[in-house]
Short mmCIF file of C-alpha atoms and ligand atoms in Angstrom, two decimals:
data_model
loop_
_atom_site.label_atom_id
_atom_site.label_comp_id
_atom_site.label_asym_id
_atom_site.label_seq_id
_atom_site.Cartn_x
_atom_site.Cartn_y
_atom_site.Cartn_z
CA UNK A 347 0.00 0.00 0.00
CA UNK A 348 1.31 3.46 -0.89
CA UNK A 349 2.01 6.26 1.55
CA UNK A 350 1.20 9.80 0.49
CA UNK A 351 1.81 13.08 2.25
CA UNK A 352 -1.58 14.57 3.14
CA UNK A 353 -0.17 18.13 3.32
CA UNK A 354 -1.57 18.68 6.80
CA UNK A 355 1.66 19.20 8.73
CA UNK A 356 2.64 22.85 9.26
CA UNK A 357 6.33 21.97 9.80
CA UNK A 358 6.31 20.78 6.16
CA UNK A 359 4.07 23.58 4.91
CA UNK A 360 6.52 26.14 6.37
CA UNK A 361 9.13 25.02 3.82
CA UNK A 362 9.39 25.90 0.16
CA UNK A 363 8.22 23.19 -2.24
CA UNK A 364 10.97 20.98 -3.64
CA UNK A 365 11.51 20.76 -7.38
CA UNK A 366 14.12 18.03 -7.87
CA UNK A 367 11.90 15.01 -7.26
CA UNK A 368 12.73 11.78 -9.08
CA UNK A 369 10.50 8.71 -9.14
CA UNK A 370 11.90 5.21 -9.76
CA UNK A 371 10.91 4.40 -13.35
CA UNK A 372 13.41 1.80 -14.56
CA UNK A 373 15.26 -1.19 -13.17
CA UNK A 374 18.40 -0.33 -11.25
CA UNK A 375 21.45 -2.09 -9.82
CA UNK A 376 23.41 -0.75 -6.89
CA UNK A 377 25.84 -1.64 -4.16
CA UNK A 378 23.68 -0.16 -1.41
CA UNK A 379 19.95 0.37 -1.10
CA UNK A 380 18.47 2.33 1.80
CA UNK A 381 14.71 2.10 2.28
CA UNK A 382 13.13 5.10 4.03
CA UNK A 383 14.36 8.69 3.81
CA UNK A 384 13.71 10.13 7.27
CA UNK A 385 16.39 11.03 9.81
CA UNK A 386 17.63 7.42 9.86
CA UNK A 387 17.79 6.74 6.13
CA UNK A 388 19.14 10.17 5.18
CA UNK A 389 21.87 9.88 7.80
CA UNK A 390 22.74 6.37 6.68
CA UNK A 391 23.01 7.61 3.08
CA UNK A 392 25.19 10.57 4.06
CA UNK A 393 27.56 8.36 6.04
CA UNK A 394 27.71 5.58 3.43
CA UNK A 395 28.60 8.12 0.81
CA UNK A 396 31.54 9.32 2.93
CA UNK A 397 32.69 5.75 3.46
CA UNK A 398 32.19 4.61 -0.15
CA UNK A 399 32.48 7.65 -2.44
CA UNK A 400 32.84 5.44 -5.54
CA UNK A 401 29.84 3.21 -4.95
CA UNK A 402 26.27 3.70 -6.12
CA UNK A 403 23.89 4.25 -3.22
CA UNK A 404 20.14 4.37 -3.82
CA UNK A 405 17.74 5.84 -1.26
CA UNK A 406 14.01 5.28 -1.77
CA UNK A 407 10.93 6.60 -0.01
CA UNK A 408 7.22 5.88 -0.44
CA UNK A 409 6.39 9.56 -0.16
CA UNK A 410 8.50 12.69 -0.37
CA UNK A 411 11.75 12.35 1.55
CA UNK A 412 11.58 13.55 5.13
CA UNK A 413 7.82 13.95 5.08
CA UNK A 414 7.06 10.98 7.33
CA UNK A 415 7.42 11.15 11.10
CA UNK A 416 10.73 13.00 10.72
CA UNK A 417 8.85 16.18 9.81
CA UNK A 418 5.69 15.37 11.75
CA UNK A 419 7.04 15.31 15.28
CA UNK A 420 7.09 17.78 18.15
CA UNK A 421 10.70 18.88 17.66
CA UNK A 422 12.20 17.92 21.04
CA UNK A 423 15.81 16.83 20.83
CA UNK A 424 15.91 15.05 24.17
CA UNK A 425 18.71 14.39 26.64
CA UNK A 426 16.40 12.71 29.18
CA UNK A 427 12.95 11.12 29.13
CA UNK A 428 10.62 10.32 31.97
CA UNK A 429 8.29 8.06 30.04
CA UNK A 430 9.72 6.09 27.22
CA UNK A 431 6.87 4.29 25.57
CA UNK A 432 5.04 2.69 28.46
CA UNK A 433 8.08 2.16 30.61
CA UNK A 434 9.47 4.49 33.23
CA UNK A 435 13.02 4.91 34.41
CA UNK A 436 12.97 2.20 37.02
CA UNK A 437 16.41 0.82 36.52
CA UNK A 438 19.35 3.22 36.88
CA UNK A 439 21.86 1.18 34.90
CA UNK A 440 19.57 0.95 31.89
CA UNK A 441 18.46 4.55 32.22
CA UNK A 442 22.10 5.64 32.08
CA UNK A 443 22.62 3.55 28.94
CA UNK A 444 19.60 5.26 27.43
CA UNK A 445 20.82 8.77 28.24
CA UNK A 446 24.28 7.89 26.90
CA UNK A 447 22.57 7.16 23.59
CA UNK A 448 20.55 10.42 23.76
CA UNK A 449 23.79 12.32 24.41
CA UNK A 450 25.43 10.78 21.35
CA UNK A 451 22.31 11.69 19.36
CA UNK A 452 22.55 15.34 20.40
CA UNK A 453 26.26 15.41 19.58
CA UNK A 454 25.59 13.90 16.15
CA UNK A 455 22.98 16.56 15.33
CA UNK A 456 25.22 19.34 16.65
CA UNK A 457 28.07 18.15 14.44
CA UNK A 458 25.75 17.97 11.46
CA UNK A 459 24.28 21.46 11.85
CA UNK A 460 27.73 22.95 12.45
CA UNK A 461 29.27 21.25 9.43
CA UNK A 462 26.45 22.22 7.07
CA UNK A 463 25.53 25.54 8.74
CA UNK A 464 21.91 24.50 9.21
CA UNK A 465 19.26 26.88 10.51
CA UNK A 466 16.62 24.76 12.24
CA UNK A 467 15.42 27.20 14.94
CA UNK A 468 17.75 25.56 17.44
CA UNK A 469 16.93 26.61 20.99
CA UNK A 470 18.73 25.18 24.03
CA UNK A 471 15.86 26.18 26.30
CA UNK A 472 15.52 22.90 28.20
CA UNK A 473 12.13 21.30 28.83
CA UNK A 474 9.50 20.75 31.51
CA UNK A 475 8.07 17.45 32.72
CA UNK A 476 4.83 18.91 34.03
CA UNK A 477 1.55 17.86 35.62
CA UNK A 478 -1.66 19.49 36.73
CA UNK A 479 -1.72 17.12 39.73
CA UNK A 480 0.27 18.04 42.81
CA UNK A 481 0.28 14.41 43.83
CA UNK A 482 2.67 13.74 40.96
CA UNK A 483 5.32 15.37 43.14
CA UNK A 484 6.42 11.92 44.37
CA UNK A 485 7.07 10.72 40.86
CA UNK A 486 9.04 13.86 40.04
CA UNK A 487 11.09 13.63 43.23
CA UNK A 488 12.04 10.09 42.32
CA UNK A 489 12.96 11.22 38.82
CA UNK A 490 14.95 14.06 40.35
CA UNK A 491 17.02 11.54 42.34
CA UNK A 492 17.87 9.68 39.14
CA UNK A 493 18.81 12.89 37.36
CA UNK A 494 20.97 14.03 40.29
CA UNK A 495 22.81 10.69 40.39
CA UNK A 496 23.53 11.00 36.70
CA UNK A 497 24.48 14.68 36.89
CA UNK A 498 21.62 16.26 34.91
CA UNK A 499 20.94 19.85 35.85
CA UNK A 500 17.30 20.29 36.88
CA UNK A 501 14.93 21.87 39.39
CA UNK A 502 11.40 21.47 40.66
CA UNK A 503 8.91 24.29 39.95
CA UNK A 504 5.46 25.05 41.28
CA UNK A 505 2.35 26.73 39.92
CA UNK A 506 3.29 30.44 40.12
CA UNK A 507 6.71 29.97 38.52
CA UNK A 508 5.18 27.80 35.86
CA UNK A 509 2.48 30.35 35.13
CA UNK A 510 5.11 33.00 34.50
CA UNK A 511 7.22 30.77 32.30
CA UNK A 512 4.47 28.99 30.34
CA UNK A 513 1.63 31.51 30.32
CA UNK A 514 -0.88 29.07 31.80
CA UNK A 515 -1.86 28.19 35.36
CA UNK A 516 -2.89 24.69 34.27
CA UNK A 517 0.26 23.06 35.61
CA UNK A 518 0.80 22.73 39.34
CA UNK A 519 4.16 21.03 39.40
CA UNK A 520 7.02 20.43 37.00
CA UNK A 521 10.57 19.31 36.83
CA UNK A 522 12.59 21.55 34.55
CA UNK A 523 15.65 19.99 32.92
CA UNK A 524 18.19 22.40 31.48
CA UNK A 525 19.36 19.96 28.83
CA UNK A 526 17.34 19.27 25.73
CA UNK A 527 16.76 21.39 22.68
CA UNK A 528 13.71 22.55 20.78
CA UNK A 529 13.96 22.79 17.02
CA UNK A 530 12.01 22.87 13.74
CA UNK A 531 12.04 19.24 12.61
CA UNK A 532 10.95 20.08 9.06
CA UNK A 533 13.89 22.43 8.55
CA UNK A 534 16.35 19.93 10.01
CA UNK A 535 15.27 17.00 7.89
CA UNK A 536 15.05 19.16 4.75
CA UNK A 537 18.67 20.20 5.26
CA UNK A 538 19.63 16.51 5.26
CA UNK A 539 17.92 16.10 1.88
CA UNK A 540 19.52 19.23 0.44
CA UNK A 541 23.08 18.11 1.19
CA UNK A 542 22.81 14.53 -0.08
CA UNK A 543 26.05 13.77 -1.89
CA UNK A 544 26.26 12.99 -5.63
CA UNK A 545 26.64 9.25 -5.36
CA UNK A 546 23.32 9.02 -3.47
CA UNK A 547 20.42 8.60 -5.90
CA UNK A 548 17.16 9.57 -4.22
CA UNK A 549 13.89 8.17 -5.60
CA UNK A 550 10.68 9.42 -4.00
CA UNK A 551 7.05 8.37 -4.26
CA UNK A 552 8.58 4.94 -4.82
CA UNK A 553 7.36 2.22 -2.44
CA UNK A 554 9.26 -0.96 -1.84
CA UNK A 555 6.55 -3.62 -2.15
CA UNK A 556 8.53 -6.73 -1.26
CA UNK A 557 12.06 -8.05 -1.27
CA UNK A 558 13.87 -11.36 -1.44
CA UNK A 559 17.47 -12.38 -0.98
CA UNK A 560 18.84 -14.66 -3.66
CA UNK A 561 22.43 -15.70 -2.88
CA UNK A 562 24.45 -12.46 -2.90
CA UNK A 563 21.78 -10.30 -4.52
CA UNK A 564 18.73 -8.79 -2.86
CA UNK A 565 15.84 -8.32 -5.30
CA UNK A 566 13.57 -5.45 -4.36
CA UNK A 567 10.25 -5.05 -6.12
CA UNK A 568 8.56 -1.73 -6.72
CA UNK A 569 5.53 -1.05 -8.90
CA UNK A 570 6.62 -2.32 -12.37
CA UNK A 571 10.37 -2.01 -11.63
CA UNK A 572 13.07 -3.72 -9.63
CA UNK A 573 16.26 -2.77 -7.83
CA UNK A 574 18.99 -5.38 -7.44
CA UNK A 575 21.32 -4.53 -4.61
CA UNK A 576 24.21 -6.15 -2.78
CA UNK A 577 23.42 -4.59 0.57
CA UNK A 578 20.32 -3.10 2.09
CA UNK A 579 19.49 -0.92 5.10
CA UNK A 580 15.89 -0.76 6.30
CA UNK A 581 15.16 2.66 7.79
CA UNK A 582 11.37 2.66 7.60
CA UNK A 583 10.69 2.89 11.36
CA UNK A 584 6.87 2.65 11.71
CA UNK A 585 6.86 0.51 8.55
CA UNK A 586 9.55 -1.98 9.52
CA UNK A 587 6.92 -4.51 10.51
CA UNK A 588 4.98 -4.16 7.24
CA UNK A 589 8.18 -5.06 5.36
CA UNK A 590 8.66 -8.11 7.56
CA UNK A 591 11.63 -6.65 9.48
CA UNK A 592 11.94 -7.85 13.09
CA UNK A 593 8.20 -8.34 12.92
CA UNK A 594 7.94 -10.07 16.28
CA UNK A 595 9.77 -7.25 18.02
CA UNK A 596 8.14 -3.99 16.90
CA UNK A 597 4.71 -2.57 16.19
CA UNK A 598 3.50 0.71 14.66
CA UNK A 599 1.59 3.34 16.58
CA UNK A 600 -0.15 6.31 15.01
CA UNK A 601 0.18 9.66 16.77
CA UNK A 602 -1.76 12.83 16.03
CA UNK A 603 -0.90 16.43 16.76
CA UNK A 604 -2.32 19.89 16.11
CA UNK A 605 -0.81 23.33 15.78
CA UNK A 606 -2.45 26.71 16.24
CA UNK A 607 -1.85 29.69 14.01
CA UNK A 608 0.58 32.28 15.40
CA UNK A 609 -1.02 34.09 18.32
CA UNK A 610 -1.66 37.74 17.53
CA UNK A 611 -0.20 40.49 19.77
CA UNK A 612 -3.33 40.68 21.92
CA UNK A 613 -3.57 36.93 22.42
CA UNK A 614 0.13 36.66 23.12
CA UNK A 615 -0.05 39.46 25.64
CA UNK A 616 -3.01 37.75 27.32
CA UNK A 617 -0.81 34.76 28.15
CA UNK A 618 2.06 36.89 29.42
CA UNK A 619 4.32 36.84 26.32
CA UNK A 620 6.31 33.73 27.32
CA UNK A 621 9.53 32.71 25.64
CA UNK A 622 9.59 29.49 23.62
CA UNK A 623 9.02 26.40 25.82
CA UNK A 624 8.27 22.68 25.68
CA UNK A 625 6.30 20.55 28.15
CA UNK A 626 6.39 16.76 28.25
CA UNK A 627 3.79 14.82 30.22
CA UNK A 628 4.50 12.97 33.44
CA UNK A 629 2.35 10.02 32.40
CA UNK A 630 2.88 8.23 29.08
CA UNK A 631 -0.39 9.31 27.45
CA UNK A 632 -0.55 12.91 28.69
CA UNK A 633 -0.17 15.82 26.27
CA UNK A 634 3.09 17.08 24.86
CA UNK A 635 2.60 20.78 24.42
CA UNK A 636 4.96 23.36 23.01
CA UNK A 637 5.10 27.10 22.38
CA UNK A 638 7.15 27.78 19.25
CA UNK A 639 9.39 30.77 18.77
CA UNK A 640 6.84 32.24 16.34
CA UNK A 641 4.03 32.01 18.95
CA UNK A 642 2.31 28.85 17.68
CA UNK A 643 1.13 26.22 20.14
CA UNK A 644 1.61 22.55 19.28
CA UNK A 645 -0.23 19.77 21.08
CA UNK A 646 0.12 15.99 20.78
CA UNK A 647 -2.13 13.89 22.97
CA UNK A 648 -2.91 10.64 21.17
CA UNK A 649 -1.08 7.40 20.43
CA UNK A 650 -3.09 4.51 19.07
CA UNK A 651 -3.21 1.32 17.11
CA UNK A 652 -4.45 2.46 13.71
CA UNK A 653 -3.88 1.57 10.08
CA UNK A 654 -0.40 3.11 9.66
CA UNK A 655 -0.94 3.80 5.97
CA UNK A 656 -3.86 6.16 6.33
CA UNK A 657 -5.88 8.20 8.77
CA UNK A 658 -9.20 9.37 7.29
CA UNK A 659 -9.97 13.08 7.38
CA UNK A 660 -12.96 12.41 9.67
CA UNK A 661 -10.79 10.44 12.12
CA UNK A 662 -8.25 13.25 12.18
CA UNK A 663 -11.01 15.79 12.80
CA UNK A 664 -12.17 13.86 15.90
CA UNK A 665 -8.65 13.96 17.31
CA UNK A 666 -8.33 17.61 16.40
CA UNK A 667 -11.42 18.40 18.52
CA UNK A 668 -9.78 16.74 21.53
CA UNK A 669 -6.62 18.70 20.89
CA UNK A 670 -8.56 21.94 20.79
CA UNK A 671 -10.02 20.99 24.18
CA UNK A 672 -6.47 20.36 25.42
CA UNK A 673 -5.40 23.81 24.30
CA UNK A 674 -8.50 25.53 25.68
CA UNK A 675 -7.97 23.82 29.07
CA UNK A 676 -4.59 25.50 29.25
CA UNK A 677 -5.39 28.73 27.45
CA UNK A 678 -9.15 29.39 27.86
CA UNK A 679 -8.78 32.93 26.50
CA UNK A 680 -7.85 31.69 22.99
CA UNK A 681 -10.64 31.49 20.37
CA UNK A 682 -12.41 28.28 19.35
CA UNK A 683 -10.91 28.30 15.85
CA UNK A 684 -7.32 28.72 16.99
CA UNK A 685 -6.09 25.38 15.59
CA UNK A 686 -4.73 25.80 12.10
CA UNK A 687 -3.97 22.19 11.24
CA UNK A 688 -3.86 18.66 12.58
CA UNK A 689 -1.85 15.76 11.29
CA UNK A 690 -0.88 12.18 12.00
CA UNK A 691 2.47 10.42 12.00
CA UNK A 692 3.59 6.85 12.51
CA UNK A 693 6.24 5.64 14.90
CA UNK A 694 7.47 2.23 15.88
CA UNK A 695 7.59 0.81 19.37
CA UNK A 696 9.08 -2.21 21.02
CA UNK A 697 7.82 -3.96 24.13
CA UNK A 698 10.65 -2.78 26.39
CA UNK A 699 11.14 0.56 24.58
CA UNK A 700 14.55 -0.48 23.32
CA UNK A 701 15.70 0.42 19.84
CA UNK A 702 16.45 -1.81 16.85
CA UNK A 703 20.03 -1.56 15.56
CA UNK A 704 20.90 -4.78 13.88
CA UNK A 705 22.38 -6.95 11.23
CA UNK A 706 19.33 -9.03 10.25
CA UNK A 707 21.19 -11.32 7.89
CA UNK A 708 24.32 -11.14 5.74
CA UNK A 709 24.25 -7.70 4.02
CA UNK A 710 20.84 -6.81 5.53
CA UNK A 711 20.63 -4.20 8.26
CA UNK A 712 17.90 -2.27 10.12
CA UNK A 713 17.62 0.63 12.54
CA UNK A 714 14.54 2.11 14.18
CA UNK A 715 12.11 2.23 17.14
CA UNK A 716 13.16 5.36 18.99
CA UNK A 717 9.89 6.34 20.69
CA UNK A 718 10.09 10.08 21.40
CA UNK A 719 13.80 10.44 20.70
CA UNK A 720 14.08 9.74 16.99
CA UNK A 721 15.43 13.14 15.96
CA UNK A 722 18.74 12.61 17.71
CA UNK A 723 18.79 8.84 18.04
CA UNK A 724 17.53 8.26 14.48
CA UNK A 725 20.29 10.49 13.12
CA UNK A 726 22.87 8.71 15.28
CA UNK A 727 21.58 5.23 14.40
CA UNK A 728 21.45 6.09 10.69
CA UNK A 729 25.12 7.08 10.65
CA UNK A 730 26.21 4.19 12.84
CA UNK A 731 24.27 1.46 11.03
CA UNK A 732 26.02 2.60 7.84
CA UNK A 733 29.36 2.17 9.60
CA UNK A 734 28.37 -1.21 11.01
CA UNK A 735 27.15 -2.34 7.59
CA UNK A 736 30.56 -1.35 6.22
CA UNK A 737 32.17 -3.78 8.72
CA UNK A 738 33.73 -1.03 10.76
CA UNK A 739 33.41 -0.33 14.44
CA UNK A 740 33.17 2.82 16.58
CA UNK A 741 32.86 3.74 20.21
CA UNK A 742 29.29 4.83 19.40
CA UNK A 743 28.43 1.35 18.10
CA UNK A 744 29.79 -0.18 21.31
CA UNK A 745 27.60 2.15 23.37
CA UNK A 746 24.52 1.48 21.23
CA UNK A 747 25.06 -2.27 21.36
CA UNK A 748 25.39 -2.32 25.14
CA UNK A 749 21.71 -1.28 25.48
CA UNK A 750 18.99 -3.82 26.30
CA UNK A 751 17.78 -5.54 23.15
CA UNK A 752 14.08 -5.41 22.16
CA UNK A 753 12.05 -8.26 23.62
CA UNK A 754 9.71 -10.65 21.84
CA UNK A 755 6.07 -9.68 21.23
CA UNK A 756 3.06 -12.03 21.24
CA UNK A 757 1.40 -12.74 17.87
CA UNK A 758 -1.83 -11.14 16.61
CA UNK A 759 -4.62 -10.79 17.68
CA UNK A 760 -3.15 -10.91 21.22
CA UNK A 761 -0.63 -8.18 20.39
CA UNK A 762 -3.18 -5.54 19.32
CA UNK A 763 -5.53 -6.51 22.15
CA UNK A 764 -2.70 -6.08 24.65
CA UNK A 765 -1.55 -2.74 23.21
CA UNK A 766 -5.09 -1.37 22.95
CA UNK A 767 -5.96 -2.21 26.54
CA UNK A 768 -2.66 -0.75 27.78
CA UNK A 769 -3.28 2.45 25.80
CA UNK A 770 -6.81 2.75 27.20
CA UNK A 771 -5.49 2.25 30.73
CA UNK A 772 -2.72 4.83 30.27
CA UNK A 773 -5.09 7.30 28.64
CA UNK A 774 -7.44 6.95 31.59
CA UNK A 775 -4.57 7.57 34.03
CA UNK A 776 -3.59 10.69 32.08
CA UNK A 777 -7.10 12.00 31.46
CA UNK A 778 -6.67 15.29 33.33
CA UNK A 779 -3.48 16.09 31.46
CA UNK A 780 -4.67 15.30 27.94
C1 FAD B 1138 3.44 13.38 16.43
C2 FAD B 1138 4.84 12.91 16.69
C3 FAD B 1138 5.61 13.55 17.66
C4 FAD B 1138 6.93 13.14 17.89
N1 FAD B 1138 7.73 13.88 18.72
C5 FAD B 1138 9.06 13.64 18.76
C6 FAD B 1138 9.93 14.54 19.41
O1 FAD B 1138 9.52 15.58 19.93
N2 FAD B 1138 11.25 14.24 19.45
C7 FAD B 1138 11.76 13.12 18.83
O2 FAD B 1138 12.99 12.91 18.89
N3 FAD B 1138 10.96 12.25 18.17
C8 FAD B 1138 9.63 12.50 18.10
N4 FAD B 1138 8.82 11.68 17.39
C9 FAD B 1138 9.39 10.46 16.78
C10 FAD B 1138 10.26 10.76 15.56
O3 FAD B 1138 9.56 11.56 14.64
C11 FAD B 1138 10.70 9.46 14.89
O4 FAD B 1138 11.31 8.64 15.85
C12 FAD B 1138 11.68 9.71 13.76
O5 FAD B 1138 11.13 10.57 12.80
C13 FAD B 1138 12.09 8.41 13.12
O6 FAD B 1138 12.84 8.70 11.96
P1 FAD B 1138 13.01 7.60 10.86
O7 FAD B 1138 13.82 8.17 9.78
O8 FAD B 1138 13.52 6.35 11.48
O9 FAD B 1138 11.53 7.26 10.38
P2 FAD B 1138 10.51 8.12 9.47
O10 FAD B 1138 10.71 9.57 9.58
O11 FAD B 1138 9.17 7.57 9.76
O12 FAD B 1138 10.97 7.72 8.01
C14 FAD B 1138 10.68 6.46 7.50
C15 FAD B 1138 10.39 6.66 6.02
O13 FAD B 1138 10.20 5.37 5.43
C16 FAD B 1138 9.30 5.53 4.36
N5 FAD B 1138 8.76 4.22 4.01
C17 FAD B 1138 7.92 3.46 4.75
N6 FAD B 1138 7.64 2.32 4.10
C18 FAD B 1138 8.32 2.36 2.92
C19 FAD B 1138 8.43 1.48 1.80
N7 FAD B 1138 7.76 0.31 1.76
N8 FAD B 1138 9.21 1.86 0.75
C20 FAD B 1138 9.88 3.04 0.77
N9 FAD B 1138 9.81 3.90 1.82
C21 FAD B 1138 9.05 3.57 2.87
C22 FAD B 1138 8.28 6.52 4.91
O14 FAD B 1138 7.59 7.19 3.87
C23 FAD B 1138 9.13 7.45 5.75
O15 FAD B 1138 9.45 8.65 5.09
C24 FAD B 1138 7.47 12.02 17.16
C25 FAD B 1138 6.69 11.38 16.20
C26 FAD B 1138 5.40 11.82 15.95
C27 FAD B 1138 4.60 11.13 14.87
#
């Protein structure tokens, strides 16, 4: 089934339209094929090109490059997370491994934007883990202990402070972490497309339908055409499972988000003219909510089992109504029609929230499943899977490979039943903070 950009995401609509789009129209042969052109695939292509400047590298995407989840996210480049999927930071050793990976992700993005002089609205303004419920203090104090042990700069804030910083008195308690960056994901991923080197051939609106390994050649079938490649990297994240990659270890989830138009001077004044900020929820299904530097408010408060290839307009509208309620709960003074657009995006999850970074078979590699950290970790994993696939090693690969590996998932229909009931339970627990 084909994926098509539905043109609903403002991060994409902020950018100028691209003109150099090529669709796969004839059979091709190559040394390397990368499937999926988001942060992971683009970074894998960039790195492979540096490692193999004389080889032909093909990068394909079902829709326009970068216009999947990589443009459709909330734009938090995270150094720490409180909820990662459904799991919390119970185990210090594993949490440290996780933050080591986040740190490498941030460093990889920093290196990239410095080298290519990228403007992606980078703002090192930190982030808030916030709740409307004072009784969440216990959870935050526990998190604070973990952060202190690991040396992350942070402090606890209460209602009045939060009101001044965020422009809403909705939140009663928050833990502010100084690390973490807010950025414009559309601009960042577009810059990765713009600088693709010459030996990377990008084909868009070109869906890989199926693939088969035959001795040393991997035959990849697209509509009416075929690519024969020696090596392949799967970087399709939410669509790994649909291509049969690690299918008992990951599952797609569909997220929806909405963004308001820019607040006008009067509206902005009415909320106290706050600087750009980002709030993450304390419970897994609570709302992520962000004030952008150009006074737009973004809200994401759903995650669900849904057909990953399509969300109907009417389904999106239902979620958009809930997101308007979420915004009005925090900013009652804003008008009813403040939301400008709503969109969906697909991510991939594993049972224990660990990422996939793997050689699947000889010459077949995959990277994905980053939960809410794919901007940095996807970019890191893309570069490092290219290095691993080239039979080289790095300190980064050692750090990545020391993480817990994804655990096995039950088959359908038990899997979807299990996920759905867990999501309902978590949504219920977060209902005040949606
Ligand atoms: C609403 C939302 C909010 C989020 N917030 C954050 C956040 O604040 N911070 C953060 O770090 N992460 C966030 N994420 C997660 C983050 O966006 C992802 O982890 C990241 O984009 C993964 O990058 P990727 O390149 O691996 O996958 P994607 O960007 O999904 O790219 C995969 C590509 O594969 C293509 N593809 C799929 N199937 C095929 C096929 N058969 N043939 C060819 N191409 C195919 C798709 O079209 C897609 O472009 C959020 C995600 C969503 C949806």
